[in-house]
């Protein structure tokens, strides 16, 4: 089935205030769709219980992180809640080579840097449906104490107004609906002329076909008349 012109998937950035559920959305996309790959970030934060090195994050020392920064190995980086986080450039390169969507689960500062450095990236701001949702998610996961929850909620107050700078806003009122919205965005993006691998080539192809069809029609009419 022809679904559109051949195109190259671009990185998909999901940014949101802490507790909005963007990581759940990112992992669900990767589990369900073979052409989505999670971009594993490097961080100086300590692993939480159940987190796996190399899967959830590359857990590195501050020294190693600073080395990566100096070498230009990170396409963006930011300090978030007192820890350093960054996206290894190689994640984007590898996904590009394989024709996959790299999903970047990063903060708003990182998203801004990606917009500058990787203009073809699609930026989605995951929006919380209410403060109660944020509060519930942050307290239920039990990984932060109440002071930290409060700090993250107050940070969210400021981050919300950044949503307007993104390409899309997806409200995460329901996981299934949010996933469907992201899929719709990805689908629509794939139909933009600027994303086609060889738009002039496609135009030439259809033009040649038109010429052939017109010539055939002329032959038919000559033969018939
Ligand atoms: P957490 O410590 O809760 O896993 O993540 C804290 C925040 O850092 C989240 O908003 C998360 O999306 C963000 N984050 C994770 N990886 C990166 C990254 O590579 N770069 C940036 N800028 N932020 C990140």
Short mmCIF file of C-alpha atoms and ligand atoms in Angstrom, two decimals:
data_model
loop_
_atom_site.label_atom_id
_atom_site.label_comp_id
_atom_site.label_asym_id
_atom_site.label_seq_id
_atom_site.Cartn_x
_atom_site.Cartn_y
_atom_site.Cartn_z
CA UNK A 1 0.00 0.00 0.00
CA UNK A 2 1.31 3.46 -0.87
CA UNK A 3 1.03 5.61 2.24
CA UNK A 4 2.93 8.67 1.09
CA UNK A 5 6.16 9.76 -0.53
CA UNK A 6 9.35 8.18 0.78
CA UNK A 7 10.68 10.29 3.66
CA UNK A 8 13.23 10.16 6.46
CA UNK A 9 11.81 10.07 10.03
CA UNK A 10 13.07 12.92 12.17
CA UNK A 11 13.77 13.03 15.91
CA UNK A 12 10.69 13.42 18.07
CA UNK A 13 11.13 15.50 21.20
CA UNK A 14 8.72 15.00 24.09
CA UNK A 15 9.16 17.67 26.73
CA UNK A 16 6.98 18.40 29.71
CA UNK A 17 7.05 19.39 33.33
CA UNK A 18 8.04 16.56 35.65
CA UNK A 19 5.05 14.32 36.46
CA UNK A 20 3.16 14.86 33.21
CA UNK A 21 3.70 11.28 32.06
CA UNK A 22 5.87 11.89 29.02
CA UNK A 23 8.23 9.01 29.88
CA UNK A 24 5.27 6.61 29.96
CA UNK A 25 4.17 7.87 26.54
CA UNK A 26 7.72 7.59 25.15
CA UNK A 27 8.13 3.99 26.35
CA UNK A 28 4.68 2.99 25.11
CA UNK A 29 5.53 4.30 21.63
CA UNK A 30 8.78 2.36 21.58
CA UNK A 31 7.11 -0.86 22.75
CA UNK A 32 4.28 -0.70 20.25
CA UNK A 33 5.89 0.62 17.10
CA UNK A 34 8.99 -0.95 15.61
CA UNK A 35 10.28 2.27 14.03
CA UNK A 36 10.45 4.27 17.29
CA UNK A 37 13.63 4.06 19.37
CA UNK A 38 14.16 5.58 22.81
CA UNK A 39 17.09 7.99 23.01
CA UNK A 40 18.89 6.97 26.19
CA UNK A 41 20.24 10.12 27.84
CA UNK A 42 23.41 10.44 29.87
CA UNK A 43 22.90 11.74 33.40
CA UNK A 44 24.82 12.40 36.57
CA UNK A 45 21.72 11.57 38.63
CA UNK A 46 21.87 8.43 40.70
CA UNK A 47 19.76 5.51 39.47
CA UNK A 48 16.40 5.07 41.16
CA UNK A 49 15.33 1.66 42.24
CA UNK A 50 14.40 -0.43 39.21
CA UNK A 51 16.22 1.80 36.72
CA UNK A 52 18.71 0.05 34.47
CA UNK A 53 21.99 1.53 33.31
CA UNK A 54 22.07 1.82 29.53
CA UNK A 55 18.30 1.31 29.27
CA UNK A 56 16.67 4.13 31.23
CA UNK A 57 19.77 6.30 31.31
CA UNK A 58 23.50 6.05 30.92
CA UNK A 59 24.40 6.79 34.53
CA UNK A 60 27.76 8.55 34.50
CA UNK A 61 29.96 10.56 36.85
CA UNK A 62 30.10 14.33 36.59
CA UNK A 63 33.63 13.98 35.25
CA UNK A 64 32.54 11.63 32.47
CA UNK A 65 29.61 13.91 31.63
CA UNK A 66 31.87 16.94 31.40
CA UNK A 67 34.22 14.96 29.16
CA UNK A 68 31.30 14.17 26.83
CA UNK A 69 30.38 17.87 26.76
CA UNK A 70 33.93 18.88 25.93
CA UNK A 71 34.18 16.34 23.10
CA UNK A 72 30.92 17.57 21.57
CA UNK A 73 29.38 14.13 22.11
CA UNK A 74 26.14 15.67 23.41
CA UNK A 75 23.74 17.36 21.01
CA UNK A 76 22.12 19.16 23.95
CA UNK A 77 22.49 19.16 27.68
CA UNK A 78 20.94 20.86 30.69
CA UNK A 79 21.02 20.95 34.43
CA UNK A 80 17.67 19.77 35.76
CA UNK A 81 16.79 19.64 39.46
CA UNK A 82 20.51 19.76 40.34
CA UNK A 83 21.70 17.01 37.98
CA UNK A 84 23.15 17.08 34.48
CA UNK A 85 21.30 15.42 31.61
CA UNK A 86 22.26 15.24 27.95
CA UNK A 87 21.41 13.59 24.65
CA UNK A 88 24.29 11.70 23.01
CA UNK A 89 24.64 12.84 19.41
CA UNK A 90 25.16 9.23 18.35
CA UNK A 91 21.54 8.40 19.33
CA UNK A 92 20.24 10.70 16.61
CA UNK A 93 22.81 9.55 14.06
CA UNK A 94 22.05 5.88 14.61
CA UNK A 95 18.28 6.37 14.39
CA UNK A 96 18.72 8.42 11.21
CA UNK A 97 20.82 5.68 9.59
CA UNK A 98 18.22 3.06 10.44
CA UNK A 99 15.23 5.13 9.34
CA UNK A 100 13.81 5.21 12.86
CA UNK A 101 12.21 7.94 14.97
CA UNK A 102 14.48 8.76 17.91
CA UNK A 103 12.26 9.70 20.86
CA UNK A 104 13.88 12.27 23.12
CA UNK A 105 12.35 12.45 26.57
CA UNK A 106 13.99 15.69 27.71
CA UNK A 107 13.27 18.91 29.55
CA UNK A 108 12.18 22.22 28.04
CA UNK A 109 15.70 23.73 28.01
CA UNK A 110 16.97 20.71 26.07
CA UNK A 111 14.06 20.93 23.63
CA UNK A 112 14.97 24.53 22.90
CA UNK A 113 18.55 23.54 22.07
CA UNK A 114 17.37 20.73 19.81
CA UNK A 115 15.14 23.16 17.90
CA UNK A 116 18.23 25.28 17.13
CA UNK A 117 20.63 22.46 16.32
CA UNK A 118 18.31 19.91 14.68
CA UNK A 119 15.72 22.05 12.86
CA UNK A 120 13.91 19.06 11.36
CA UNK A 121 13.09 17.68 14.84
CA UNK A 122 9.42 17.66 15.82
CA UNK A 123 8.80 19.20 19.25
CA UNK A 124 5.83 18.05 21.26
CA UNK A 125 4.96 19.57 24.62
CA UNK A 126 3.09 17.09 26.80
CA UNK A 127 0.60 19.14 28.76
CA UNK A 128 -0.87 18.11 32.11
CA UNK A 129 -4.68 18.14 32.25
CA UNK A 130 -4.66 19.54 35.79
CA UNK A 131 -2.48 20.31 38.82
CA UNK A 132 -4.11 17.39 40.61
CA UNK A 133 -2.84 15.02 37.93
CA UNK A 134 0.69 16.35 38.41
CA UNK A 135 0.48 16.11 42.17
CA UNK A 136 -0.92 12.57 42.01
CA UNK A 137 1.74 11.32 39.59
CA UNK A 138 4.61 12.92 41.50
CA UNK A 139 3.50 11.55 44.87
CA UNK A 140 2.34 8.12 43.64
CA UNK A 141 5.62 7.17 42.04
CA UNK A 142 7.17 7.61 45.47
CA UNK A 143 10.62 8.43 44.15
CA UNK A 144 10.74 12.01 45.45
CA UNK A 145 10.11 13.31 48.94
CA UNK A 146 7.44 15.95 49.50
CA UNK A 147 9.88 18.86 49.35
CA UNK A 148 11.09 17.64 45.98
CA UNK A 149 7.50 17.15 44.76
CA UNK A 150 6.74 20.72 45.76
CA UNK A 151 9.89 21.96 44.01
CA UNK A 152 8.94 20.15 40.80
CA UNK A 153 5.37 21.50 40.92
CA UNK A 154 6.65 25.04 41.26
CA UNK A 155 9.08 24.47 38.39
CA UNK A 156 6.10 23.26 36.32
CA UNK A 157 4.38 26.62 36.86
CA UNK A 158 7.15 28.31 34.92
CA UNK A 159 7.61 25.58 32.29
CA UNK A 160 3.97 25.59 31.16
CA UNK A 161 4.29 28.91 29.36
CA UNK A 162 7.06 27.48 27.18
CA UNK A 163 4.53 25.20 25.49
CA UNK A 164 3.67 27.91 23.00
CA UNK A 165 7.15 27.63 21.45
CA UNK A 166 6.63 23.98 20.55
CA UNK A 167 5.32 22.55 17.28
CA UNK A 168 2.50 20.67 19.02
CA UNK A 169 0.80 20.37 22.38
CA UNK A 170 -0.56 17.00 23.50
CA UNK A 171 -2.68 16.92 26.64
CA UNK A 172 -2.04 13.74 28.60
CA UNK A 173 -5.49 13.27 30.09
CA UNK A 174 -5.48 9.61 29.07
CA UNK A 175 -2.50 7.50 27.98
CA UNK A 176 -4.21 5.87 24.99
CA UNK A 177 -5.55 9.17 23.70
CA UNK A 178 -2.17 10.85 24.17
CA UNK A 179 -0.42 8.06 22.23
CA UNK A 180 -2.99 8.36 19.44
CA UNK A 181 -2.39 12.11 19.29
CA UNK A 182 1.36 11.65 18.96
CA UNK A 183 0.79 9.08 16.20
CA UNK A 184 -1.45 11.52 14.37
CA UNK A 185 1.24 14.20 14.57
CA UNK A 186 3.90 11.82 13.27
CA UNK A 187 1.60 10.75 10.45
CA UNK A 188 0.83 14.35 9.45
CA UNK A 189 4.51 15.33 9.59
CA UNK A 190 5.40 12.51 7.21
CA UNK A 191 3.20 14.13 4.54
CA UNK A 192 4.95 17.51 4.55
CA UNK A 193 6.62 18.25 1.19
CA UNK A 194 9.83 19.32 2.91
CA UNK A 195 10.19 15.86 4.46
CA UNK A 196 10.07 13.94 1.19
CA UNK A 197 13.42 12.33 0.41
CA UNK A 198 13.37 13.41 -3.24
CA UNK A 199 10.44 15.69 -3.99
CA UNK A 200 11.81 16.98 -7.36
CA UNK A 201 12.38 13.35 -8.37
CA UNK A 202 8.78 12.48 -7.53
CA UNK A 203 7.54 15.46 -9.55
CA UNK A 204 9.66 14.32 -12.53
CA UNK A 205 8.32 10.78 -12.23
CA UNK A 206 4.67 11.85 -12.35
CA UNK A 207 5.41 14.31 -15.18
CA UNK A 208 6.95 11.54 -17.29
CA UNK A 209 3.93 9.37 -16.57
CA UNK A 210 1.62 12.19 -17.63
CA UNK A 211 3.56 12.55 -20.89
CA UNK A 212 3.22 8.80 -21.52
CA UNK A 213 -0.51 8.79 -20.74
CA UNK A 214 -1.11 11.80 -22.99
CA UNK A 215 0.90 10.20 -25.83
CA UNK A 216 -1.01 6.89 -25.42
CA UNK A 217 -4.32 8.74 -25.53
CA UNK A 218 -3.24 10.50 -28.71
CA UNK A 219 -2.31 7.17 -30.36
CA UNK A 220 -5.69 5.67 -29.38
CA UNK A 221 -7.58 8.59 -30.86
CA UNK A 222 -5.55 8.53 -34.08
CA UNK A 223 -6.11 4.78 -34.43
CA UNK A 224 -9.82 5.13 -33.68
CA UNK A 225 -10.41 8.07 -35.97
P1 LIG B 1 14.22 12.42 35.93
O1 LIG B 1 15.34 12.67 36.86
O2 LIG B 1 12.88 12.55 36.63
O3 LIG B 1 14.36 11.11 35.19
O4 LIG B 1 14.26 13.54 34.81
C1 LIG B 1 14.23 14.89 35.16
C2 LIG B 1 14.02 15.72 33.91
O5 LIG B 1 15.18 15.65 33.07
C3 LIG B 1 12.86 15.24 33.05
O6 LIG B 1 12.12 16.36 32.61
C4 LIG B 1 13.54 14.58 31.91
O7 LIG B 1 12.76 14.58 30.73
C5 LIG B 1 14.75 15.44 31.75
N1 LIG B 1 15.79 14.79 30.94
C6 LIG B 1 16.06 13.47 30.81
N2 LIG B 1 17.03 13.26 29.93
C7 LIG B 1 17.38 14.47 29.46
C8 LIG B 1 18.35 14.92 28.49
O8 LIG B 1 19.07 14.16 27.87
N3 LIG B 1 18.43 16.25 28.29
C9 LIG B 1 17.64 17.14 28.93
N4 LIG B 1 17.78 18.43 28.62
N5 LIG B 1 16.73 16.78 29.85
C10 LIG B 1 16.60 15.45 30.11
#
